[in-house]
mmCIF file of C-alpha atoms and ligand atoms in Angstrom:
data_model
loop_
_atom_site.group_PDB
_atom_site.id
_atom_site.type_symbol
_atom_site.label_atom_id
_atom_site.label_comp_id
_atom_site.label_asym_id
_atom_site.label_seq_id
_atom_site.Cartn_x
_atom_site.Cartn_y
_atom_site.Cartn_z
ATOM 1 C CA UNK A 1 -51.036 -123.334 34.983
ATOM 2 C CA UNK A 2 -47.437 -124.292 35.512
ATOM 3 C CA UNK A 3 -48.079 -124.729 39.208
ATOM 4 C CA UNK A 4 -51.026 -127.077 38.489
ATOM 5 C CA UNK A 5 -48.886 -129.227 36.233
ATOM 6 C CA UNK A 6 -46.258 -129.495 38.923
ATOM 7 C CA UNK A 7 -48.831 -130.599 41.499
ATOM 8 C CA UNK A 8 -50.165 -133.138 39.019
ATOM 9 C CA UNK A 9 -46.640 -134.410 38.417
ATOM 10 C CA UNK A 10 -46.033 -134.717 42.156
ATOM 11 C CA UNK A 11 -49.288 -136.633 42.596
ATOM 12 C CA UNK A 12 -48.282 -139.046 39.804
ATOM 13 C CA UNK A 13 -44.873 -139.522 41.381
ATOM 14 C CA UNK A 14 -46.261 -140.294 44.770
ATOM 15 C CA UNK A 15 -48.803 -142.690 43.280
ATOM 16 C CA UNK A 16 -46.020 -144.481 41.384
ATOM 17 C CA UNK A 17 -43.977 -144.563 44.548
ATOM 18 C CA UNK A 18 -46.887 -146.047 46.467
ATOM 19 C CA UNK A 19 -47.302 -148.754 43.814
ATOM 20 C CA UNK A 20 -43.607 -149.425 43.885
ATOM 21 C CA UNK A 21 -43.540 -149.927 47.646
ATOM 22 C CA UNK A 22 -46.706 -151.928 47.556
ATOM 23 C CA UNK A 23 -45.210 -154.347 44.983
ATOM 24 C CA UNK A 24 -41.906 -154.428 46.802
ATOM 25 C CA UNK A 25 -43.688 -155.274 50.044
ATOM 26 C CA UNK A 26 -45.762 -157.920 48.334
ATOM 27 C CA UNK A 27 -42.814 -159.588 46.665
ATOM 28 C CA UNK A 28 -40.695 -159.483 49.831
ATOM 29 C CA UNK A 29 -43.626 -160.862 51.786
ATOM 30 C CA UNK A 30 -44.249 -163.734 49.420
ATOM 31 C CA UNK A 31 -40.549 -164.492 49.167
ATOM 32 C CA UNK A 32 -40.378 -164.625 52.956
ATOM 33 C CA UNK A 33 -43.497 -166.783 53.114
ATOM 34 C CA UNK A 34 -42.280 -169.368 50.598
ATOM 35 C CA UNK A 35 -38.864 -169.409 52.247
ATOM 36 C CA UNK A 36 -40.430 -170.143 55.614
ATOM 37 C CA UNK A 37 -43.637 -171.863 54.621
ATOM 38 C CA UNK A 38 -42.932 -174.932 56.726
ATOM 39 C CA UNK A 39 -43.289 -172.604 59.749
ATOM 40 C CA UNK A 40 -46.987 -172.290 59.004
ATOM 41 C CA UNK A 41 -47.638 -175.790 57.765
ATOM 42 C CA UNK A 42 -50.031 -176.753 60.533
ATOM 43 C CA UNK A 43 -51.162 -179.983 58.941
ATOM 44 C CA UNK A 44 -47.644 -181.428 58.981
ATOM 45 C CA UNK A 45 -47.531 -181.216 62.789
ATOM 46 C CA UNK A 46 -47.639 -184.293 64.974
ATOM 47 C CA UNK A 47 -47.901 -186.590 62.030
ATOM 48 C CA UNK A 48 -44.568 -188.337 61.754
ATOM 49 C CA UNK A 49 -44.575 -189.394 58.155
ATOM 50 C CA UNK A 50 -47.709 -187.763 56.782
ATOM 51 C CA UNK A 51 -46.093 -185.188 54.551
ATOM 52 C CA UNK A 52 -42.475 -185.886 55.306
ATOM 53 C CA UNK A 53 -41.758 -189.549 55.866
ATOM 54 C CA UNK A 54 -38.752 -189.745 58.181
ATOM 55 C CA UNK A 55 -36.244 -192.516 57.712
ATOM 56 C CA UNK A 56 -35.172 -194.644 60.619
ATOM 57 C CA UNK A 57 -31.567 -194.888 61.691
ATOM 58 C CA UNK A 58 -29.376 -197.454 59.893
ATOM 59 C CA UNK A 59 -26.196 -198.470 61.607
ATOM 60 C CA UNK A 60 -22.936 -198.912 59.744
ATOM 61 C CA UNK A 61 -22.653 -202.547 58.785
ATOM 62 C CA UNK A 62 -19.406 -204.432 58.808
ATOM 63 C CA UNK A 63 -16.487 -204.848 61.153
ATOM 64 C CA UNK A 64 -14.764 -202.139 63.096
ATOM 65 C CA UNK A 65 -11.684 -200.924 61.244
ATOM 66 C CA UNK A 66 -9.978 -200.233 64.590
ATOM 67 C CA UNK A 67 -10.591 -201.609 68.043
ATOM 68 C CA UNK A 68 -8.967 -200.522 71.299
ATOM 69 C CA UNK A 69 -6.742 -202.805 73.314
ATOM 70 C CA UNK A 70 -9.012 -203.937 76.127
ATOM 71 C CA UNK A 71 -10.599 -207.169 77.262
ATOM 72 C CA UNK A 72 -13.690 -206.110 79.157
ATOM 73 C CA UNK A 73 -14.556 -209.722 79.858
ATOM 74 C CA UNK A 74 -11.381 -210.397 81.834
ATOM 75 C CA UNK A 75 -10.942 -207.039 83.501
ATOM 76 C CA UNK A 76 -14.102 -204.952 83.225
ATOM 77 C CA UNK A 77 -13.634 -201.205 83.717
ATOM 78 C CA UNK A 78 -15.972 -199.221 85.971
ATOM 79 C CA UNK A 79 -16.249 -196.342 83.523
ATOM 80 C CA UNK A 80 -15.488 -196.087 79.803
ATOM 81 C CA UNK A 81 -15.143 -192.528 78.468
ATOM 82 C CA UNK A 82 -15.816 -192.285 74.731
ATOM 83 C CA UNK A 83 -14.597 -189.084 73.106
ATOM 84 C CA UNK A 84 -16.012 -188.065 69.713
ATOM 85 C CA UNK A 85 -13.028 -186.888 67.677
ATOM 86 C CA UNK A 86 -11.841 -186.503 64.074
ATOM 87 C CA UNK A 87 -8.582 -186.663 62.179
ATOM 88 C CA UNK A 88 -7.577 -183.033 62.754
ATOM 89 C CA UNK A 89 -7.725 -183.269 66.562
ATOM 90 C CA UNK A 90 -4.381 -184.986 67.155
ATOM 91 C CA UNK A 91 -3.124 -182.360 69.628
ATOM 92 C CA UNK A 92 -6.370 -182.517 71.605
ATOM 93 C CA UNK A 93 -6.206 -186.327 71.715
ATOM 94 C CA UNK A 94 -2.615 -186.124 72.945
ATOM 95 C CA UNK A 95 -3.636 -183.657 75.665
ATOM 96 C CA UNK A 96 -6.472 -185.920 76.820
ATOM 97 C CA UNK A 97 -4.182 -188.985 76.796
ATOM 98 C CA UNK A 98 -1.839 -187.180 79.152
ATOM 99 C CA UNK A 99 -4.528 -185.840 81.483
ATOM 100 C CA UNK A 100 -8.013 -187.038 82.416
ATOM 101 C CA UNK A 101 -8.042 -189.676 79.670
ATOM 102 C CA UNK A 102 -5.052 -191.610 80.986
ATOM 103 C CA UNK A 103 -6.005 -195.025 82.274
ATOM 104 C CA UNK A 104 -6.187 -194.900 86.073
ATOM 105 C CA UNK A 105 -7.831 -196.278 89.162
ATOM 106 C CA UNK A 106 -10.011 -193.927 91.216
ATOM 107 C CA UNK A 107 -11.416 -195.140 94.527
ATOM 108 C CA UNK A 108 -10.508 -198.656 93.462
ATOM 109 C CA UNK A 109 -12.383 -198.325 90.153
ATOM 110 C CA UNK A 110 -10.763 -198.631 86.721
ATOM 111 C CA UNK A 111 -11.318 -195.822 84.203
ATOM 112 C CA UNK A 112 -10.427 -196.018 80.492
ATOM 113 C CA UNK A 113 -10.792 -193.491 77.658
ATOM 114 C CA UNK A 114 -11.165 -194.220 73.949
ATOM 115 C CA UNK A 115 -11.645 -192.017 70.882
ATOM 116 C CA UNK A 116 -14.417 -192.404 68.318
ATOM 117 C CA UNK A 117 -13.444 -191.680 64.712
ATOM 118 C CA UNK A 118 -14.837 -192.216 61.241
ATOM 119 C CA UNK A 119 -12.881 -192.631 58.023
ATOM 120 C CA UNK A 120 -10.828 -189.539 57.179
ATOM 121 C CA UNK A 121 -11.804 -187.957 53.870
ATOM 122 C CA UNK A 122 -8.160 -187.734 52.826
ATOM 123 C CA UNK A 123 -6.490 -191.190 52.396
ATOM 124 C CA UNK A 124 -3.139 -189.993 53.780
ATOM 125 C CA UNK A 125 -4.862 -188.796 56.956
ATOM 126 C CA UNK A 126 -6.576 -192.166 57.110
ATOM 127 C CA UNK A 127 -3.124 -193.788 57.192
ATOM 128 C CA UNK A 128 -2.085 -191.438 60.022
ATOM 129 C CA UNK A 129 -5.141 -192.445 62.049
ATOM 130 C CA UNK A 130 -4.341 -196.115 61.476
ATOM 131 C CA UNK A 131 -0.772 -195.560 62.700
ATOM 132 C CA UNK A 132 -1.983 -193.573 65.715
ATOM 133 C CA UNK A 133 -4.399 -196.378 66.600
ATOM 134 C CA UNK A 134 -1.601 -198.939 66.337
ATOM 135 C CA UNK A 135 0.535 -196.879 68.667
ATOM 136 C CA UNK A 136 -1.950 -195.951 71.393
ATOM 137 C CA UNK A 137 -4.539 -198.712 70.957
ATOM 138 C CA UNK A 138 -7.319 -196.384 72.051
ATOM 139 C CA UNK A 139 -9.232 -195.685 68.828
ATOM 140 C CA UNK A 140 -12.635 -197.069 67.870
ATOM 141 C CA UNK A 141 -13.296 -196.657 64.155
ATOM 142 C CA UNK A 142 -15.709 -197.845 61.484
ATOM 143 C CA UNK A 143 -15.942 -197.182 57.782
ATOM 144 C CA UNK A 144 -18.102 -194.054 57.460
ATOM 145 C CA UNK A 145 -17.107 -190.566 56.317
ATOM 146 C CA UNK A 146 -16.088 -188.444 59.273
ATOM 147 C CA UNK A 147 -18.247 -185.309 58.897
ATOM 148 C CA UNK A 148 -20.384 -183.181 61.187
ATOM 149 C CA UNK A 149 -23.556 -184.621 59.692
ATOM 150 C CA UNK A 150 -22.430 -188.150 60.585
ATOM 151 C CA UNK A 151 -22.127 -187.488 64.328
ATOM 152 C CA UNK A 152 -25.113 -189.711 65.082
ATOM 153 C CA UNK A 153 -23.307 -192.554 63.301
ATOM 154 C CA UNK A 154 -20.227 -191.860 65.415
ATOM 155 C CA UNK A 155 -22.087 -191.923 68.721
ATOM 156 C CA UNK A 156 -23.970 -195.044 67.700
ATOM 157 C CA UNK A 157 -20.682 -196.705 66.776
ATOM 158 C CA UNK A 158 -19.575 -196.104 70.382
ATOM 159 C CA UNK A 159 -22.857 -197.531 71.675
ATOM 160 C CA UNK A 160 -22.418 -200.581 69.428
ATOM 161 C CA UNK A 161 -18.886 -201.080 70.691
ATOM 162 C CA UNK A 162 -20.085 -201.035 74.311
ATOM 163 C CA UNK A 163 -22.911 -203.422 73.493
ATOM 164 C CA UNK A 164 -20.690 -205.889 71.639
ATOM 165 C CA UNK A 165 -17.352 -205.636 73.407
ATOM 166 C CA UNK A 166 -17.719 -203.960 76.793
ATOM 167 C CA UNK A 167 -21.172 -204.474 78.293
ATOM 168 C CA UNK A 168 -19.352 -205.616 81.451
ATOM 169 C CA UNK A 169 -18.408 -201.984 82.200
ATOM 170 C CA UNK A 170 -20.633 -200.292 84.779
ATOM 171 C CA UNK A 171 -20.898 -196.863 83.151
ATOM 172 C CA UNK A 172 -20.190 -195.110 79.868
ATOM 173 C CA UNK A 173 -19.635 -191.417 79.284
ATOM 174 C CA UNK A 174 -19.914 -189.944 75.786
ATOM 175 C CA UNK A 175 -18.144 -186.636 75.490
ATOM 176 C CA UNK A 176 -16.399 -184.324 73.011
ATOM 177 C CA UNK A 177 -12.793 -183.531 72.224
ATOM 178 C CA UNK A 178 -12.977 -179.959 73.622
ATOM 179 C CA UNK A 179 -14.350 -180.996 77.005
ATOM 180 C CA UNK A 180 -12.589 -181.185 80.353
ATOM 181 C CA UNK A 181 -13.736 -184.062 82.560
ATOM 182 C CA UNK A 182 -13.069 -184.231 86.289
ATOM 183 C CA UNK A 183 -12.941 -188.018 86.397
ATOM 184 C CA UNK A 184 -12.393 -188.006 90.180
ATOM 185 C CA UNK A 185 -15.574 -186.157 91.011
ATOM 186 C CA UNK A 186 -17.546 -188.077 88.379
ATOM 187 C CA UNK A 187 -16.462 -191.394 89.921
ATOM 188 C CA UNK A 188 -17.280 -190.144 93.415
ATOM 189 C CA UNK A 189 -20.770 -189.021 92.370
ATOM 190 C CA UNK A 190 -21.507 -192.246 90.482
ATOM 191 C CA UNK A 191 -20.516 -194.307 93.512
ATOM 192 C CA UNK A 192 -22.590 -192.086 95.774
ATOM 193 C CA UNK A 193 -25.645 -192.277 93.507
ATOM 194 C CA UNK A 194 -25.736 -196.080 93.755
ATOM 195 C CA UNK A 195 -27.858 -196.431 90.667
ATOM 196 C CA UNK A 196 -26.335 -199.032 88.403
ATOM 197 C CA UNK A 197 -29.051 -199.812 85.848
ATOM 198 C CA UNK A 198 -31.476 -197.801 83.752
ATOM 199 C CA UNK A 199 -29.428 -194.699 84.501
ATOM 200 C CA UNK A 200 -28.881 -191.689 82.213
ATOM 201 C CA UNK A 201 -27.554 -188.301 83.279
ATOM 202 C CA UNK A 202 -25.846 -185.161 82.004
ATOM 203 C CA UNK A 203 -26.914 -181.571 81.364
ATOM 204 C CA UNK A 204 -30.662 -182.066 81.033
ATOM 205 C CA UNK A 205 -32.542 -180.371 78.211
ATOM 206 C CA UNK A 206 -36.206 -180.969 78.921
ATOM 207 C CA UNK A 207 -38.030 -178.403 76.801
ATOM 208 C CA UNK A 208 -36.084 -177.860 73.592
ATOM 209 C CA UNK A 209 -37.691 -177.423 70.219
ATOM 210 C CA UNK A 210 -36.347 -177.630 66.661
ATOM 211 C CA UNK A 211 -34.908 -174.449 65.199
ATOM 212 C CA UNK A 212 -36.649 -173.753 61.882
ATOM 213 C CA UNK A 213 -34.680 -170.653 60.896
ATOM 214 C CA UNK A 214 -32.660 -171.723 57.920
ATOM 215 C CA UNK A 215 -29.643 -169.562 58.703
ATOM 216 C CA UNK A 216 -29.163 -171.058 62.151
ATOM 217 C CA UNK A 217 -26.320 -173.492 62.784
ATOM 218 C CA UNK A 218 -28.838 -175.867 64.382
ATOM 219 C CA UNK A 219 -31.477 -175.597 61.660
ATOM 220 C CA UNK A 220 -33.565 -178.733 61.358
ATOM 221 C CA UNK A 221 -36.108 -179.009 58.569
ATOM 222 C CA UNK A 222 -39.545 -180.495 59.035
ATOM 223 C CA UNK A 223 -38.543 -183.164 56.564
ATOM 224 C CA UNK A 224 -35.887 -184.232 59.038
ATOM 225 C CA UNK A 225 -37.945 -183.802 62.192
ATOM 226 C CA UNK A 226 -41.676 -183.086 61.919
ATOM 227 C CA UNK A 227 -42.394 -182.824 65.665
ATOM 228 C CA UNK A 228 -42.964 -179.540 67.444
ATOM 229 C CA UNK A 229 -40.726 -180.290 70.421
ATOM 230 C CA UNK A 230 -37.787 -182.561 71.107
ATOM 231 C CA UNK A 231 -38.058 -185.298 73.698
ATOM 232 C CA UNK A 232 -35.981 -184.739 76.862
ATOM 233 C CA UNK A 233 -32.300 -185.269 76.116
ATOM 234 C CA UNK A 234 -28.871 -184.472 77.560
ATOM 235 C CA UNK A 235 -26.402 -182.091 75.936
ATOM 236 C CA UNK A 236 -24.055 -184.033 73.656
ATOM 237 C CA UNK A 237 -21.041 -182.314 75.235
ATOM 238 C CA UNK A 238 -21.138 -184.973 77.952
ATOM 239 C CA UNK A 239 -23.620 -187.538 79.188
ATOM 240 C CA UNK A 240 -23.269 -190.625 81.338
ATOM 241 C CA UNK A 241 -25.258 -193.843 81.174
ATOM 242 C CA UNK A 242 -25.207 -197.267 82.782
ATOM 243 C CA UNK A 243 -23.995 -199.829 80.253
ATOM 244 C CA UNK A 244 -27.323 -201.710 80.153
ATOM 245 C CA UNK A 245 -28.834 -198.538 78.697
ATOM 246 C CA UNK A 246 -26.218 -198.646 75.914
ATOM 247 C CA UNK A 247 -27.440 -202.126 74.938
ATOM 248 C CA UNK A 248 -31.043 -201.004 75.041
ATOM 249 C CA UNK A 249 -30.292 -197.971 72.863
ATOM 250 C CA UNK A 250 -28.442 -200.217 70.430
ATOM 251 C CA UNK A 251 -31.414 -202.538 70.342
ATOM 252 C CA UNK A 252 -34.045 -199.873 69.714
ATOM 253 C CA UNK A 253 -32.036 -197.538 67.446
ATOM 254 C CA UNK A 254 -33.021 -198.981 64.088
ATOM 255 C CA UNK A 255 -36.688 -198.343 64.792
ATOM 256 C CA UNK A 256 -36.079 -194.677 65.703
ATOM 257 C CA UNK A 257 -36.269 -191.822 63.172
ATOM 258 C CA UNK A 258 -32.841 -190.612 62.121
ATOM 259 C CA UNK A 259 -31.769 -187.099 63.096
ATOM 260 C CA UNK A 260 -28.283 -185.692 62.614
ATOM 261 C CA UNK A 261 -28.218 -184.148 66.108
ATOM 262 C CA UNK A 262 -26.748 -187.084 68.025
ATOM 263 C CA UNK A 263 -27.921 -185.978 71.461
ATOM 264 C CA UNK A 264 -31.507 -185.542 70.251
ATOM 265 C CA UNK A 265 -31.329 -188.957 68.579
ATOM 266 C CA UNK A 266 -30.302 -190.550 71.898
ATOM 267 C CA UNK A 267 -33.221 -188.663 73.498
ATOM 268 C CA UNK A 268 -35.596 -190.207 70.943
ATOM 269 C CA UNK A 269 -34.249 -193.681 71.783
ATOM 270 C CA UNK A 270 -34.684 -193.060 75.519
ATOM 271 C CA UNK A 271 -38.223 -191.835 74.968
ATOM 272 C CA UNK A 272 -39.029 -195.054 73.148
ATOM 273 C CA UNK A 273 -37.402 -197.079 75.922
ATOM 274 C CA UNK A 274 -39.218 -195.033 78.584
ATOM 275 C CA UNK A 275 -35.950 -194.296 80.354
ATOM 276 C CA UNK A 276 -36.060 -191.069 82.315
ATOM 277 C CA UNK A 277 -33.181 -188.632 82.603
ATOM 278 C CA UNK A 278 -31.893 -188.025 86.100
ATOM 279 C CA UNK A 279 -29.701 -185.457 87.796
ATOM 280 C CA UNK A 280 -26.412 -186.798 89.099
ATOM 281 C CA UNK A 281 -26.255 -184.199 91.871
ATOM 282 C CA UNK A 282 -28.581 -181.580 93.329
ATOM 283 C CA UNK A 283 -26.133 -178.912 92.152
ATOM 284 C CA UNK A 284 -25.096 -178.335 88.542
ATOM 285 C CA UNK A 285 -22.000 -180.369 87.660
ATOM 286 C CA UNK A 286 -22.266 -180.647 83.851
ATOM 287 C CA UNK A 287 -21.453 -177.391 82.049
ATOM 288 C CA UNK A 288 -22.156 -177.379 78.311
ATOM 289 C CA UNK A 289 -20.415 -173.997 78.107
ATOM 290 C CA UNK A 290 -17.061 -172.530 79.032
ATOM 291 C CA UNK A 291 -16.534 -171.679 82.686
ATOM 292 C CA UNK A 292 -13.718 -169.846 84.413
ATOM 293 C CA UNK A 293 -11.067 -172.067 85.854
ATOM 294 C CA UNK A 294 -10.322 -172.213 89.547
ATOM 295 C CA UNK A 295 -9.194 -175.254 91.480
ATOM 296 C CA UNK A 296 -12.002 -174.927 94.024
ATOM 297 C CA UNK A 297 -14.601 -174.707 91.281
ATOM 298 C CA UNK A 298 -13.223 -177.488 89.107
ATOM 299 C CA UNK A 299 -13.059 -179.844 92.079
ATOM 300 C CA UNK A 300 -16.867 -179.775 92.081
ATOM 301 C CA UNK A 301 -17.671 -180.138 88.409
ATOM 302 C CA UNK A 302 -18.014 -183.229 86.240
ATOM 303 C CA UNK A 303 -17.344 -181.522 82.913
ATOM 304 C CA UNK A 304 -17.099 -178.215 81.107
ATOM 305 C CA UNK A 305 -16.924 -177.328 77.426
ATOM 306 C CA UNK A 306 -14.744 -175.223 75.101
ATOM 307 C CA UNK A 307 -11.380 -176.198 76.475
ATOM 308 C CA UNK A 308 -8.233 -175.887 74.345
ATOM 309 C CA UNK A 309 -5.618 -178.676 74.346
ATOM 310 C CA UNK A 310 -3.133 -176.457 76.227
ATOM 311 C CA UNK A 311 -5.819 -175.720 78.811
ATOM 312 C CA UNK A 312 -6.476 -179.427 79.301
ATOM 313 C CA UNK A 313 -2.884 -179.711 80.482
ATOM 314 C CA UNK A 314 -2.867 -176.621 82.679
ATOM 315 C CA UNK A 315 -6.316 -177.212 84.241
ATOM 316 C CA UNK A 316 -5.403 -180.811 84.949
ATOM 317 C CA UNK A 317 -2.030 -179.970 86.468
ATOM 318 C CA UNK A 318 -3.542 -177.324 88.709
ATOM 319 C CA UNK A 319 -6.372 -179.590 89.768
ATOM 320 C CA UNK A 320 -4.103 -182.502 90.622
ATOM 321 C CA UNK A 321 -1.274 -180.590 92.291
ATOM 322 C CA UNK A 322 -3.203 -177.862 94.097
ATOM 323 C CA UNK A 323 -5.943 -179.956 95.568
ATOM 324 C CA UNK A 324 -3.350 -181.709 97.782
ATOM 325 C CA UNK A 325 -4.448 -185.187 96.888
ATOM 326 C CA UNK A 326 -8.050 -184.507 97.970
ATOM 327 C CA UNK A 327 -9.381 -185.306 94.513
ATOM 328 C CA UNK A 328 -7.678 -188.678 94.597
HETATM 329 C C1 LIG B 401 -15.300 -209.449 60.030
HETATM 330 O O1 LIG B 401 -14.520 -210.112 61.012
HETATM 331 C C2 LIG B 401 -14.727 -211.508 61.047
HETATM 332 C C3 LIG B 401 -13.971 -212.072 62.235
HETATM 333 O O2 LIG B 401 -12.813 -211.367 62.502
HETATM 334 C C4 LIG B 401 -14.286 -212.116 59.725
HETATM 335 O O3 LIG B 401 -14.491 -213.510 59.759
HETATM 336 C C5 LIG B 401 -15.102 -211.490 58.614
HETATM 337 O O4 LIG B 401 -14.661 -211.964 57.366
HETATM 338 C C6 LIG B 401 -14.992 -209.975 58.641
HETATM 339 N N1 LIG B 401 -15.891 -209.394 57.679
HETATM 340 C C7 LIG B 401 -15.527 -208.491 56.792
HETATM 341 C C8 LIG B 401 -16.597 -207.996 55.875
HETATM 342 O O5 LIG B 401 -14.405 -208.046 56.726
HETATM 343 C C1 LIG B 402 -15.155 -198.111 53.078
HETATM 344 O O1 LIG B 402 -16.272 -197.547 52.420
HETATM 345 C C2 LIG B 402 -15.953 -197.048 51.144
HETATM 346 C C3 LIG B 402 -17.178 -196.299 50.620
HETATM 347 O O2 LIG B 402 -18.354 -196.941 50.946
HETATM 348 C C4 LIG B 402 -15.509 -198.204 50.264
HETATM 349 O O3 LIG B 402 -15.186 -197.735 48.987
HETATM 350 C C5 LIG B 402 -14.303 -198.874 50.890
HETATM 351 O O4 LIG B 402 -13.916 -200.015 50.146
HETATM 352 C C6 LIG B 402 -14.568 -199.277 52.308
HETATM 353 N N1 LIG B 402 -13.344 -199.708 52.930
HETATM 354 C C7 LIG B 402 -13.263 -200.806 53.684
HETATM 355 C C8 LIG B 402 -11.925 -201.097 54.254
HETATM 356 O O5 LIG B 402 -14.218 -201.530 53.898
HETATM 357 C C1 LIG B 403 -21.519 -189.344 55.945
HETATM 358 O O1 LIG B 403 -21.449 -188.019 55.492
HETATM 359 C C2 LIG B 403 -21.212 -187.840 54.119
HETATM 360 C C3 LIG B 403 -21.113 -186.366 53.830
HETATM 361 O O2 LIG B 403 -21.687 -185.557 54.783
HETATM 362 C C4 LIG B 403 -22.289 -188.526 53.321
HETATM 363 O O3 LIG B 403 -22.022 -188.415 51.939
HETATM 364 C C5 LIG B 403 -22.339 -189.998 53.708
HETATM 365 O O4 LIG B 403 -23.338 -190.655 53.019
HETATM 366 C C6 LIG B 403 -22.546 -190.127 55.183
HETATM 367 N N1 LIG B 403 -22.665 -191.499 55.586
HETATM 368 C C7 LIG B 403 -21.727 -192.443 55.533
HETATM 369 C C8 LIG B 403 -22.160 -193.809 55.921
HETATM 370 O O5 LIG B 403 -20.575 -192.238 55.233
HETATM 371 C C1 LIG B 404 -33.833 -206.176 72.428
HETATM 372 O O1 LIG B 404 -35.135 -206.208 71.886
HETATM 373 C C2 LIG B 404 -35.742 -207.482 71.911
HETATM 374 C C3 LIG B 404 -37.067 -207.407 71.182
HETATM 375 O O2 LIG B 404 -37.640 -206.164 71.252
HETATM 376 C C4 LIG B 404 -35.887 -207.938 73.353
HETATM 377 O O3 LIG B 404 -36.447 -209.222 73.393
HETATM 378 C C5 LIG B 404 -34.512 -207.943 74.023
HETATM 379 O O4 LIG B 404 -34.629 -208.257 75.373
HETATM 380 C C6 LIG B 404 -33.864 -206.591 73.877
HETATM 381 N N1 LIG B 404 -32.509 -206.624 74.416
HETATM 382 C C7 LIG B 404 -32.018 -205.677 75.213
HETATM 383 C C8 LIG B 404 -30.604 -205.848 75.638
HETATM 384 O O5 LIG B 404 -32.669 -204.727 75.577
#
């Protein structure tokens, strides 16, 4: 009798347990589904603007708040390097000014480097940036808030500057503040390539697709980008274009859907312009990641990423002194 009751009790318990897990599974499942429903939304695919109308890019109106000291009309540079930077990167800007970013002539070609900045959130920092620009005359700035999500605005400000003030330059490189650039090898390869118009190169990304996992750093919602794949683009850590392409990008940009990933946005512009990405060299020379330093290796790269300001100085000094003038 007692034994029967116990068995009955155990059966009830296990039935309750089964119900419990069943409900738990169901609620977790539906939570997961509603959290990720855009993953399964097949009818939003390939229909730019059906469910999620995407807004086109709008450039920042108005004058530049800072312009660099250069007259491209009188003395056009061969290559302009534009470095995306923000207020807190003073030490990195100083390191670049002393190393690869210093104005110089390589193989008879003039190279200049300028920094792209938005308006600092803090007014006192904004005053510091203004003073820094007055001192070094190498800052390009417009009135937009300098945040990660405004990087497309920052890049497009650089493109606008080239289009309006320096279209006489042959080439433009857009790069980041934590990147090392071997300006000697880059110049050599550009001269060797002999392609002066319709040219775009860098670390090619030909088959990337949007990351729809919300917790990812690179999460892009379907509202922002409804397509399944990205067009071909070059890693934003460093890409090089002929200056006519800058004008064409400027021209087409306001009819291209806005996306906060600046390198993808440039890819969308190039797709619209039907400009194909090209390799600069048959071997890899653009490194969107960190690579180990050695003089022999760095002599044969155009750029690498994740470089500290102190490393800019040491890499540069080693490269220049230990390559016995070969790089020059
Ligand atoms: C922009 O600059 C031009 C020429 O320097 C000046 O005439 C104009 O008033 C400026 N516009 C604004 C909104 O500051
Ligand atoms: C910059 O933009 C902010 C916000 O839109 C505005 O309040 C400010 O007056 C602008 N500053 C200049 C110098 O145009
Ligand atoms: C820049 O980013 C901030 C915050 O991320 C945003 O509020 C602002 O509208 C953006 N655009 C401009 C033009 O400042
Ligand atoms: C800009 O676009 C217009 C119209 O689409 C075109 O006529 C013009 O040639 C373009 N300019 C450049 C520099 O591509």
